[in-house]
Amino acid sequence: MVYRIKRDELNIFLEGFARKNQLVAPLKGKLAKFELVKEEQVKDIYLEKNTYFPAKEFFFKKNETVFTFKDNKIQEPKLETPKRIFFGLRRCDLNAVKHQDKVFMEQIKDPYYMAARENSYLLGFHCWEAPSKYCFCGTLNLADYYDLMFYDKKDYFLVEVGSDKGKELIKEFKTLFEDIDITITKEEKKIKGADRLLKDDIKGLYDHPDWQKGVNQCLSCAACTNLCPTCYCFELHDETKTSNIQEGKRVRNWSSCQVLDFSRVAGEHVFRQKREERFKHRIYHQLEYFKERYGVNMCVGCGRCIQGCPTRIDFVQIINEMK
Amino acid sequence: MVKAKTIIKNAPKIKPKVAFYGITGCAGCLLSVLFNEDEILDLIELIDLKAFPFIKEVNVEEKYDYVFIEGLVASKEDLEEVKRLRENATFVVSLGACACTGCIPAYRNFTLKENYEHLLYKKVEDLEDVQPTPVDMHIKVDHYIPGCPPNKKEILTFIRSVLRGKIPIPYSSPVCVECRQNGNECLLDVGKPCLGPITAGGCNSVCINGGLECWGCRGPSKDMNLELMIKILREKGFDDKFIQDRMRTFAGLKLPMLDEVIKHTKEKVGAKNE
């Protein structure tokens, strides 16, 4: 099902959400990121380029209280997320949500993630052309995964319905949407200029000397994993109160495979002591290990790990140049 | 109304004997302990505060379970003091940048005496000057709470943890990890000489959150790529003198290899250009 909405009516549609529910969309700022957008900010929504920071933190939070404890009792937090509409997610961002859904909602049902995810609507924004020179989603077989997808056609937007939730939204604002009888072809959905990655099969390349090109430029600063929309590793900490050291909370924070502490176990053994091992681990998890387990590449080709790297390590180029 | 003595639940039956001592330093790290205003009274219920000369009149000099030392060794008196504390303590914690890395006072080690001689105290006759050095260059230190000043929460976290039978593991990852999570713009990208990538975090990237680049006050991170950091700063247009000075400001004595790495990477660059 495809609908059409006039360009100037899109804001009416979004303002409607911002008024009644929570609207999350990209704002430019110093570095573009997804933020809660108030009604009067709808006109400032930034769609020119993709965002520097992903929308990940709205679902898989940077800092989440898993439970509180007092003496020997555990109290689980109330998990309530208001109805949230995400607008402006690119195809890569949408697939990133899909991959995190696999991790946190399929085999393991993570209540914290699910609570944040359940009441959210994913409204995508199609890139006709790669919005950044770092993009490489073309090779990664991205799927259709959205409630609504917006295609910018200058005077109007085509809106493709991807789920029942999407249908529901259209119904709610039916005066703004015109039903049109077309389909958007696979060819149209292809993003131009995003085929930089020449091969995603790196199985036999683990010992290739070319990885060293990246390792030498790596500070192990974890910018790549923190800016990645799919990276989902976390660590748990207990925080206690001074007034009662048996009272406190257990907190979940983002973690990163790029640092030594990540693979440290009891007895102070660190499994991935060498920078090279940590560097390769991320890329192999993105393009190999996740695929072995879930059948798809974890990486969605948004290029944020390259854009945000202090030395701009381009692992795509490194892989491409490997013989 | 004066609040009655707080009753702390689950306070240990045998409270650990704790002492906070300051040697040469600005005492800012001791202030960091006190800045925990909301919890300080609770804390005093948890521990047996034997000595804290900065705020306490009566200080008992005996055996301690935990001793926090603020400041660095800069006089003979300091040296005797840290030795005494070590002999009397089961567990010694270096509190703050001076005690952990030497901080700014230790910068003197990297300049000629004629540059600072006129600044030395002359009036105090019996002050015997020693090379300013962090505590662990004189005695064994069991734990470090770095930072200039240290994170006030980290001090309490340490005490609560030991009371629960745990020694917290020091944060060894670079400042960048928290900085990126805080949604900051990378200051290296805007041309500032940020030392975040080679500096141990745990500070919640407080300086960068406020727009100031990291100066490295928490000391080198465990697996810093010093060579690359120098290369990046050179590419941003900073000269070797600047890089060396900046890196030595807070943690010079913990970077004994710095001269060697600067020289070595220079040769590499030179070789490339030929």
Coordinates of C-alpha atoms in Angstrom, one line a residue:
Chain A
M1 CA 0.0 0.0 0.0
V2 CA 1.3 3.4 -1.0
Y3 CA 0.0 6.8 0.0
R4 CA 0.9 10.3 -0.8
I5 CA 1.2 13.3 1.5
K6 CA 1.9 16.9 0.4
R7 CA 5.2 18.3 1.4
D8 CA 3.7 21.1 3.6
E9 CA 1.3 18.6 5.2
L10 CA 4.1 16.4 6.5
N11 CA 4.8 18.9 9.3
I12 CA 1.1 18.9 10.3
F13 CA 1.3 15.2 10.6
L14 CA 4.4 15.3 12.7
E15 CA 3.2 18.2 14.8
G16 CA 0.1 16.1 15.6
F17 CA 2.4 13.4 17.1
A18 CA 4.6 15.9 19.0
R19 CA 1.5 17.3 20.6
K20 CA -0.2 14.1 21.6
N21 CA 2.7 11.6 21.9
Q22 CA 6.5 11.7 21.8
L23 CA 8.1 12.4 18.6
V24 CA 11.8 11.4 18.1
A25 CA 13.5 12.8 15.0
P26 CA 17.0 14.1 14.0
L27 CA 17.9 17.6 15.0
K28 CA 21.0 19.2 13.7
G29 CA 22.8 20.7 16.6
K30 CA 26.6 20.5 16.6
L31 CA 26.4 16.9 15.5
A32 CA 23.1 15.6 14.2
K33 CA 21.3 13.2 16.5
F34 CA 17.9 11.8 17.3
E35 CA 16.1 13.7 20.0
L36 CA 12.7 14.2 21.5
V37 CA 11.2 16.9 19.3
K38 CA 8.6 19.4 20.6
E39 CA 5.8 20.6 18.4
E40 CA 7.6 23.9 17.7
Q41 CA 10.8 22.1 16.7
V42 CA 9.2 20.0 14.0
K43 CA 10.2 22.6 11.4
D44 CA 13.9 22.1 12.5
I45 CA 13.9 18.3 11.8
Y46 CA 17.1 17.6 9.9
L47 CA 16.9 15.3 6.9
E48 CA 19.7 16.4 4.7
K49 CA 22.2 13.9 5.9
N50 CA 22.1 10.9 8.2
T51 CA 22.7 11.5 11.8
Y52 CA 26.2 11.3 13.5
F53 CA 24.7 9.5 16.5
P54 CA 22.3 6.5 15.9
A55 CA 18.9 6.2 17.5
K56 CA 20.1 3.1 19.5
E57 CA 20.0 4.8 22.9
F58 CA 16.2 5.1 22.8
F59 CA 15.8 1.3 22.9
F60 CA 19.1 -0.1 24.3
K61 CA 19.8 2.5 26.9
K62 CA 23.3 3.7 27.8
N63 CA 22.4 3.5 31.5
E64 CA 19.6 1.4 32.6
T65 CA 18.6 0.3 36.1
V66 CA 18.0 -3.4 35.9
F67 CA 16.7 -3.7 39.4
T68 CA 17.0 -2.2 42.8
F69 CA 17.8 -4.2 45.9
K70 CA 17.4 -3.7 49.6
D71 CA 18.8 -6.2 52.1
N72 CA 17.8 -9.5 50.5
K73 CA 15.0 -8.3 48.4
I74 CA 15.0 -7.4 44.7
Q75 CA 12.6 -4.9 43.2
E76 CA 12.2 -4.8 39.4
P77 CA 11.6 -1.3 38.0
K78 CA 8.3 -0.4 36.4
L79 CA 8.9 -0.3 32.7
E80 CA 6.6 2.0 30.9
T81 CA 7.4 3.9 27.7
P82 CA 4.9 6.3 26.2
K83 CA 3.8 5.9 22.6
R84 CA 6.8 7.1 20.6
I85 CA 7.0 7.9 17.0
F86 CA 10.5 7.8 15.4
F87 CA 10.8 9.8 12.2
G88 CA 13.7 10.1 9.9
L89 CA 15.3 6.7 10.4
R90 CA 17.3 5.7 7.3
R91 CA 17.3 2.2 5.9
C92 CA 20.4 1.4 7.8
D93 CA 19.0 2.6 11.1
L94 CA 15.8 0.6 10.5
N95 CA 17.8 -2.5 9.9
A96 CA 19.9 -1.8 12.9
V97 CA 16.7 -1.9 15.0
K98 CA 15.8 -5.1 13.3
H99 CA 19.1 -6.7 14.2
Q100 CA 18.9 -5.5 17.8
D101 CA 15.3 -6.9 17.9
K102 CA 16.8 -10.2 17.0
V103 CA 19.2 -10.0 19.9
F104 CA 16.9 -8.6 22.6
M105 CA 13.5 -9.9 21.5
E106 CA 13.8 -13.3 19.8
Q107 CA 15.5 -15.9 21.8
I108 CA 16.2 -13.8 24.9
K109 CA 13.3 -11.6 25.8
D110 CA 14.9 -8.6 27.4
P111 CA 12.2 -6.8 29.3
Y112 CA 14.0 -3.4 29.3
Y113 CA 14.5 -3.4 25.6
M114 CA 11.1 -4.7 24.8
A115 CA 9.4 -2.1 27.0
A116 CA 11.1 0.7 25.1
R117 CA 10.5 -1.0 21.7
E118 CA 6.9 -2.1 22.1
N119 CA 5.2 1.2 22.0
S120 CA 7.3 2.7 19.3
Y121 CA 6.5 3.4 15.6
L122 CA 9.3 3.3 13.1
L123 CA 8.9 5.9 10.3
G124 CA 11.7 5.6 7.8
F125 CA 13.1 8.1 5.4
H126 CA 14.5 6.8 2.2
C127 CA 17.9 7.9 0.8
W128 CA 17.9 8.1 -2.9
E129 CA 21.6 8.6 -2.8
A130 CA 24.2 7.8 -0.1
P131 CA 24.0 10.7 2.3
S132 CA 27.6 10.3 3.4
K133 CA 30.8 9.3 1.8
Y134 CA 31.2 6.7 4.4
C135 CA 28.0 4.8 3.5
F136 CA 28.3 1.2 2.3
C137 CA 24.9 -0.4 2.9
G138 CA 24.5 -1.4 -0.7
T139 CA 26.3 -4.7 -0.3
L140 CA 24.6 -5.7 2.9
N141 CA 21.2 -6.8 1.7
L142 CA 19.1 -4.5 3.9
A143 CA 15.5 -5.6 4.4
D144 CA 12.3 -3.7 4.5
Y145 CA 11.6 -3.1 8.2
Y146 CA 9.4 -0.2 9.1
D147 CA 5.9 0.8 9.9
L148 CA 5.9 3.6 7.4
M149 CA 8.6 4.6 4.8
F150 CA 8.8 8.1 3.4
Y151 CA 10.1 8.7 -0.1
D152 CA 10.9 12.3 -0.8
K153 CA 9.5 13.3 -4.2
K154 CA 10.1 17.1 -3.9
D155 CA 6.5 18.4 -3.9
Y156 CA 5.2 15.4 -2.0
F157 CA 6.2 12.3 -0.2
L158 CA 5.3 8.7 -1.1
V159 CA 4.5 6.8 2.0
E160 CA 4.8 3.0 1.9
V161 CA 3.0 1.0 4.6
G162 CA 5.1 -1.7 6.1
S163 CA 3.0 -3.1 9.0
D164 CA -0.3 -3.0 10.7
K165 CA 1.0 -0.4 13.1
G166 CA 1.8 1.8 10.1
K167 CA -1.7 1.3 8.7
E168 CA -3.1 2.4 12.0
L169 CA -1.2 5.7 11.8
I170 CA -2.5 6.4 8.3
K171 CA -6.0 5.8 9.5
E172 CA -5.6 8.2 12.3
F173 CA -4.5 11.0 10.0
K174 CA -6.5 9.8 6.9
T175 CA -7.3 13.3 5.8
L176 CA -3.7 14.0 5.1
F177 CA -3.0 10.9 3.1
E178 CA -4.1 10.1 -0.4
D179 CA -4.3 6.5 -1.5
I180 CA -2.5 6.0 -4.8
D181 CA -2.2 2.9 -6.8
I182 CA 1.5 2.3 -7.3
T183 CA 4.2 0.1 -6.0
I184 CA 7.7 1.0 -5.2
T185 CA 10.0 -1.3 -7.0
K186 CA 13.1 -3.0 -5.6
E187 CA 15.1 -1.0 -8.1
E188 CA 13.8 2.3 -6.6
K189 CA 14.6 1.2 -3.1
K190 CA 18.3 0.8 -4.1
I191 CA 20.5 3.5 -2.7
K192 CA 22.8 5.0 -5.2
G193 CA 26.5 5.3 -4.4
A194 CA 26.4 2.9 -1.4
D195 CA 28.1 -0.1 -2.9
R196 CA 31.6 0.7 -1.6
L197 CA 32.1 -2.6 0.2
L198 CA 33.1 -5.1 -2.5
K199 CA 32.9 -8.3 -0.4
D200 CA 31.2 -9.1 2.9
D201 CA 32.7 -12.6 3.1
I202 CA 35.8 -12.3 5.2
K203 CA 35.9 -15.7 6.6
G204 CA 39.3 -16.8 5.2
L205 CA 40.9 -13.4 5.8
Y206 CA 41.4 -13.5 9.6
D207 CA 45.2 -13.8 9.4
H208 CA 45.6 -11.4 6.5
P209 CA 48.5 -9.0 7.1
D210 CA 46.4 -6.0 5.8
W211 CA 44.5 -5.8 9.1
Q212 CA 47.6 -4.2 10.5
K213 CA 46.9 -1.1 8.4
G214 CA 43.8 -0.5 10.6
V215 CA 45.4 -1.7 13.9
N216 CA 48.3 0.8 13.5
Q217 CA 45.8 3.6 13.3
C218 CA 43.7 2.4 16.2
L219 CA 43.6 4.1 19.6
S220 CA 41.1 1.6 21.1
C221 CA 38.9 4.5 22.0
A222 CA 35.7 2.7 21.3
A223 CA 34.2 5.5 19.3
C224 CA 33.3 2.8 16.7
T225 CA 31.2 0.7 19.0
N226 CA 29.6 3.6 20.8
L227 CA 28.5 5.2 17.5
C228 CA 27.4 1.9 16.0
P229 CA 23.6 1.4 15.7
T230 CA 23.9 -2.4 16.1
C231 CA 26.6 -3.0 18.8
Y232 CA 24.8 -4.4 21.8
C233 CA 27.3 -5.4 24.4
F234 CA 26.8 -4.2 27.9
E235 CA 28.2 -4.6 31.4
L236 CA 26.6 -4.6 34.8
H237 CA 27.5 -2.7 37.9
D238 CA 26.2 -2.5 41.4
E239 CA 25.8 0.9 43.0
T240 CA 25.1 0.9 46.7
K241 CA 24.0 3.6 49.1
T242 CA 26.2 4.9 51.8
S243 CA 23.3 5.0 54.3
N244 CA 22.9 1.2 53.7
I245 CA 25.5 -0.7 51.9
Q246 CA 23.0 -3.5 51.3
E247 CA 20.7 -1.2 49.4
G248 CA 21.3 0.0 45.9
K249 CA 20.7 -0.7 42.2
R250 CA 22.2 -2.9 39.5
V251 CA 22.9 -0.8 36.4
R252 CA 23.5 -1.8 32.9
N253 CA 25.9 0.3 30.8
W254 CA 27.1 0.1 27.2
S255 CA 30.4 -1.8 26.9
S256 CA 32.9 -2.1 24.1
C257 CA 35.0 -5.0 22.8
Q258 CA 37.7 -2.4 21.9
V259 CA 38.9 -2.1 25.5
L260 CA 40.9 -4.4 27.7
D261 CA 38.3 -4.6 30.4
F262 CA 35.8 -6.1 28.1
S263 CA 37.4 -9.6 28.0
R264 CA 38.9 -9.6 31.5
V265 CA 37.8 -12.5 33.7
A266 CA 38.4 -13.6 37.2
G267 CA 42.1 -14.0 37.9
E268 CA 42.8 -10.9 35.8
H269 CA 43.1 -12.9 32.6
V270 CA 42.3 -10.9 29.5
F271 CA 41.3 -12.9 26.5
R272 CA 41.9 -10.3 23.9
Q273 CA 45.1 -8.7 25.1
K274 CA 46.3 -7.5 21.7
R275 CA 44.9 -4.5 20.0
E276 CA 44.8 -6.5 16.8
E277 CA 42.5 -9.1 18.3
R278 CA 40.1 -6.5 19.6
F279 CA 40.2 -4.5 16.3
K280 CA 39.4 -7.6 14.3
H281 CA 36.8 -8.9 16.7
R282 CA 34.4 -6.0 16.1
I283 CA 34.6 -6.4 12.3
Y284 CA 34.3 -10.2 12.5
H285 CA 31.3 -9.9 14.8
Q286 CA 29.7 -7.4 12.4
L287 CA 30.3 -9.4 9.2
E288 CA 30.8 -13.0 10.3
Y289 CA 29.9 -14.2 13.8
F290 CA 26.4 -12.6 13.9
K291 CA 25.7 -14.0 10.5
E292 CA 26.6 -17.5 11.7
R293 CA 24.1 -17.1 14.5
Y294 CA 21.2 -15.0 13.1
G295 CA 21.6 -15.5 9.3
V296 CA 22.2 -11.8 8.5
N297 CA 25.1 -9.4 8.7
M298 CA 25.0 -7.4 11.9
C299 CA 26.6 -4.4 10.1
V300 CA 24.1 -2.2 8.3
G301 CA 26.7 -0.1 6.4
C302 CA 25.9 3.3 7.9
G303 CA 29.6 4.2 8.1
R304 CA 29.3 5.9 11.5
C305 CA 32.2 3.9 12.9
I306 CA 34.4 5.4 10.2
Q307 CA 33.0 8.9 10.4
G308 CA 33.4 9.0 14.1
C309 CA 36.8 7.4 14.3
P310 CA 39.5 9.9 15.3
T311 CA 41.8 8.5 12.6
R312 CA 39.0 7.6 10.2
I313 CA 40.0 3.9 9.9
D314 CA 38.1 2.7 6.9
F315 CA 37.8 -1.0 7.3
V316 CA 35.8 -1.2 4.1
Q317 CA 38.8 0.0 2.1
I318 CA 41.0 -2.4 4.0
I319 CA 38.8 -5.3 3.2
N320 CA 38.4 -4.2 -0.4
E321 CA 42.2 -4.0 -0.9
M322 CA 42.7 -7.5 0.5
K323 CA 43.8 -10.1 -2.0
Chain B
M1 CA 16.5 21.1 64.7
V2 CA 19.5 18.9 65.1
K3 CA 19.0 15.5 63.5
A4 CA 19.5 12.6 65.8
K5 CA 22.5 10.4 65.1
T6 CA 21.7 8.5 61.9
I7 CA 21.4 4.8 62.3
I8 CA 23.1 3.1 59.5
K9 CA 21.6 -0.2 58.5
N10 CA 24.1 -3.0 57.9
A11 CA 27.0 -1.1 59.1
P12 CA 29.9 -3.5 59.7
K13 CA 30.3 -4.6 63.3
I14 CA 34.0 -4.0 63.3
K15 CA 34.5 -0.8 61.5
P16 CA 37.6 -0.4 59.5
K17 CA 40.1 2.1 60.8
V18 CA 40.6 4.8 58.2
A19 CA 42.9 7.7 57.9
F20 CA 43.1 10.6 55.4
Y21 CA 46.5 12.2 55.2
G22 CA 47.8 15.0 53.0
I23 CA 51.4 15.6 52.1
T24 CA 52.5 18.3 49.6
G25 CA 49.5 19.3 47.5
C26 CA 46.7 21.7 47.3
A27 CA 44.4 19.6 49.5
G28 CA 41.8 19.7 46.8
C29 CA 41.5 15.9 46.8
L30 CA 40.8 15.9 50.5
L31 CA 38.1 18.5 49.7
S32 CA 36.7 16.0 47.2
V33 CA 36.1 13.7 50.1
L34 CA 34.2 16.4 51.9
F35 CA 32.2 17.5 48.8
N36 CA 30.1 14.4 49.4
E37 CA 28.1 16.6 51.8
D38 CA 25.0 14.6 51.6
E39 CA 26.6 11.3 52.5
I40 CA 29.5 12.3 54.7
L41 CA 27.7 11.8 57.9
D42 CA 26.6 8.3 56.8
L43 CA 30.2 7.6 55.8
I44 CA 31.5 8.4 59.3
E45 CA 29.0 5.9 60.7
L46 CA 30.5 3.2 58.4
I47 CA 34.1 3.7 59.2
D48 CA 36.2 4.4 62.3
L49 CA 37.8 7.7 61.2
K50 CA 41.1 7.6 63.1
A51 CA 42.8 10.5 61.4
F52 CA 41.9 13.3 59.0
P53 CA 44.2 16.2 60.1
F54 CA 42.7 18.5 57.4
I55 CA 39.4 18.6 59.3
K56 CA 40.0 16.8 62.6
E57 CA 41.7 18.1 65.7
V58 CA 42.3 14.8 67.4
N59 CA 44.1 12.4 65.1
V60 CA 45.1 9.0 66.4
E61 CA 48.4 7.7 65.1
E62 CA 48.3 3.9 65.3
K63 CA 47.6 1.0 62.9
Y64 CA 45.1 1.7 60.2
D65 CA 43.2 -0.6 57.9
Y66 CA 43.0 2.0 55.1
V67 CA 45.1 5.1 54.6
F68 CA 44.3 7.6 51.9
I69 CA 47.3 9.7 50.9
E70 CA 46.8 13.0 49.1
G71 CA 49.7 15.0 47.6
L72 CA 53.1 14.0 46.4
V73 CA 56.5 13.5 48.1
A74 CA 58.3 16.8 47.8
S75 CA 60.2 17.1 51.1
K76 CA 62.1 14.9 53.5
E77 CA 59.2 15.3 55.9
D78 CA 56.8 14.0 53.3
L79 CA 59.0 11.0 52.7
E80 CA 59.1 10.1 56.4
E81 CA 55.4 10.6 56.6
V82 CA 54.6 8.2 53.7
K83 CA 56.9 5.6 55.2
R84 CA 55.3 5.9 58.5
L85 CA 51.8 5.5 57.0
R86 CA 52.9 2.5 55.0
E87 CA 54.3 0.8 58.0
N88 CA 51.1 1.4 59.9
A89 CA 48.6 0.6 57.2
T90 CA 47.2 -2.6 55.8
F91 CA 46.0 -0.9 52.6
V92 CA 47.3 2.3 51.0
V93 CA 45.3 4.4 48.6
S94 CA 46.8 7.1 46.5
L95 CA 44.2 9.8 46.3
G96 CA 44.3 12.2 43.4
A97 CA 46.7 13.1 40.6
C98 CA 49.6 14.2 42.8
A99 CA 49.7 11.0 44.7
C100 CA 49.1 8.8 41.7
T101 CA 51.1 10.4 38.9
G102 CA 52.9 13.4 40.4
C103 CA 50.6 15.9 38.6
I104 CA 51.7 19.5 38.0
P105 CA 54.2 19.7 40.9
A106 CA 56.2 16.9 39.4
Y107 CA 56.7 18.9 36.2
R108 CA 59.7 20.3 37.9
N109 CA 61.5 17.1 37.0
F110 CA 61.5 18.1 33.4
T111 CA 62.9 21.6 33.6
L112 CA 66.3 22.9 34.7
K113 CA 66.8 24.0 38.3
E114 CA 67.7 27.5 37.2
N115 CA 64.1 27.9 35.9
Y116 CA 62.5 27.4 39.2
E117 CA 65.2 28.0 41.8
H118 CA 64.0 31.5 42.5
L119 CA 60.5 30.2 43.4
L120 CA 61.6 27.7 46.1
Y121 CA 60.8 28.6 49.7
K122 CA 63.8 30.1 51.3
K123 CA 62.3 31.3 54.5
V124 CA 61.6 27.9 56.0
E125 CA 65.0 26.8 57.2
D126 CA 64.3 23.1 57.9
L127 CA 62.4 22.3 54.7
E128 CA 64.5 19.8 52.9
D129 CA 63.7 19.6 49.3
V130 CA 63.5 16.2 47.4
Q131 CA 62.6 15.6 43.8
P132 CA 58.8 15.8 43.6
T133 CA 57.5 12.3 43.0
P134 CA 54.3 10.4 43.3
V135 CA 53.7 8.2 46.4
D136 CA 54.3 4.9 44.6
M137 CA 57.9 5.8 43.8
H138 CA 58.6 5.5 47.5
I139 CA 56.2 3.0 49.0
K140 CA 53.9 0.2 47.8
V141 CA 50.5 1.6 46.8
D142 CA 47.6 -0.8 46.8
H143 CA 45.0 1.2 45.0
Y144 CA 44.7 4.4 43.0
I145 CA 42.0 7.0 42.8
P146 CA 43.4 9.3 40.2
G147 CA 42.2 12.7 38.9
C148 CA 42.8 16.4 39.5
P149 CA 40.6 16.4 41.5
P150 CA 39.4 12.9 41.9
N151 CA 35.8 12.0 41.2
K152 CA 34.1 12.4 44.6
K153 CA 31.8 9.5 44.0
E154 CA 34.8 7.2 43.3
I155 CA 36.0 7.7 46.8
L156 CA 32.8 6.7 48.4
T157 CA 32.4 3.8 46.0
F158 CA 35.8 2.5 47.1
I159 CA 34.9 2.6 50.7
R160 CA 31.5 1.0 50.2
S161 CA 33.0 -1.7 48.1
V162 CA 35.7 -2.6 50.6
L163 CA 33.0 -2.8 53.3
R164 CA 31.3 -5.4 51.1
G165 CA 34.5 -7.3 50.7
K166 CA 35.4 -6.1 47.3
I167 CA 38.2 -3.9 45.9
P168 CA 36.9 -2.0 42.9
I169 CA 38.7 -2.4 39.7
P170 CA 40.2 0.8 38.5
Y171 CA 38.7 2.2 35.3
S172 CA 41.4 1.6 32.7
S173 CA 39.7 2.4 29.4
P174 CA 40.4 5.7 27.8
V175 CA 38.3 8.9 28.5
C176 CA 36.9 8.6 24.9
V177 CA 34.6 5.7 25.9
E178 CA 32.6 7.8 28.3
C179 CA 33.0 10.9 26.2
R180 CA 31.3 9.3 23.2
Q181 CA 28.6 7.9 25.3
N182 CA 28.0 11.4 26.6
G183 CA 27.4 12.5 23.0
N184 CA 30.3 14.9 22.8
E185 CA 31.9 16.1 19.6
C186 CA 35.4 14.7 19.3
L187 CA 37.7 17.6 20.2
L188 CA 40.5 16.2 18.0
D189 CA 38.2 16.7 15.1
V190 CA 38.0 20.4 15.8
G191 CA 41.8 20.6 16.2
K192 CA 42.2 20.7 19.9
P193 CA 45.1 18.7 21.5
C194 CA 42.8 16.3 23.4
L195 CA 44.7 13.6 25.3
G196 CA 41.5 11.6 25.9
P197 CA 42.6 8.6 23.8
I198 CA 45.6 7.9 25.9
T199 CA 44.2 8.9 29.3
A200 CA 42.4 6.6 31.8
G201 CA 38.8 7.5 32.1
G202 CA 36.3 7.1 35.0
C203 CA 35.9 10.8 35.2
N204 CA 32.7 10.8 33.0
S205 CA 34.7 12.9 30.5
V206 CA 33.9 15.9 32.7
C207 CA 36.3 18.4 31.0
I208 CA 35.2 17.5 27.5
N209 CA 31.5 17.8 28.5
G210 CA 32.4 21.4 29.4
G211 CA 34.3 22.0 26.1
L212 CA 37.8 21.7 27.5
E213 CA 40.1 19.1 26.0
C214 CA 41.5 16.4 28.2
W215 CA 44.9 17.2 29.7
G216 CA 45.5 13.7 31.0
C217 CA 45.1 14.2 34.7
R218 CA 44.1 10.6 35.4
G219 CA 47.3 9.2 33.9
P220 CA 48.0 6.9 31.0
S221 CA 45.3 4.4 30.1
K222 CA 46.4 0.8 30.3
D223 CA 47.0 0.1 26.6
M224 CA 47.5 3.6 25.2
N225 CA 48.7 3.9 21.6
L226 CA 51.2 6.7 22.5
E227 CA 52.9 6.5 19.1
L228 CA 49.7 7.1 17.3
M229 CA 48.6 9.9 19.6
I230 CA 51.8 11.8 18.9
K231 CA 51.4 11.3 15.2
I232 CA 47.8 12.6 15.4
L233 CA 48.8 15.7 17.3
R234 CA 51.7 16.4 14.9
E235 CA 49.2 16.1 12.0
K236 CA 47.0 18.7 13.7
G237 CA 49.9 21.1 13.7
F238 CA 51.3 20.8 17.2
D239 CA 55.1 20.7 17.5
D240 CA 57.0 18.2 19.6
K241 CA 57.8 20.6 22.3
F242 CA 54.1 21.4 22.8
I243 CA 53.2 17.7 22.7
Q244 CA 55.9 16.8 25.2
D245 CA 54.9 19.6 27.6
R246 CA 51.2 18.8 27.4
M247 CA 51.7 15.1 28.1
R248 CA 54.0 15.9 31.0
T249 CA 51.8 18.3 32.7
F250 CA 49.9 15.8 34.7
A251 CA 51.6 12.5 34.1
G252 CA 55.1 13.1 33.0
L253 CA 56.7 10.6 35.5
K254 CA 54.3 7.9 34.2
L255 CA 55.5 8.5 30.7
P256 CA 59.2 7.7 31.0
M257 CA 59.2 6.5 27.4
L258 CA 58.0 9.8 26.0
D259 CA 61.3 11.1 24.8
E260 CA 62.2 7.8 23.2
V261 CA 58.8 7.5 21.4
I262 CA 59.0 11.1 20.1
K263 CA 62.5 10.5 18.8
H264 CA 61.7 7.1 17.3
T265 CA 58.5 8.3 15.5
K266 CA 60.4 11.3 14.2
E267 CA 62.9 9.0 12.6
K268 CA 60.1 7.1 11.0
V269 CA 58.5 10.2 9.6
G270 CA 61.9 11.3 8.4
A271 CA 62.5 8.0 6.7
K272 CA 59.1 8.3 5.0
N273 CA 59.8 11.7 3.6
E274 CA 63.1 10.8 2.0

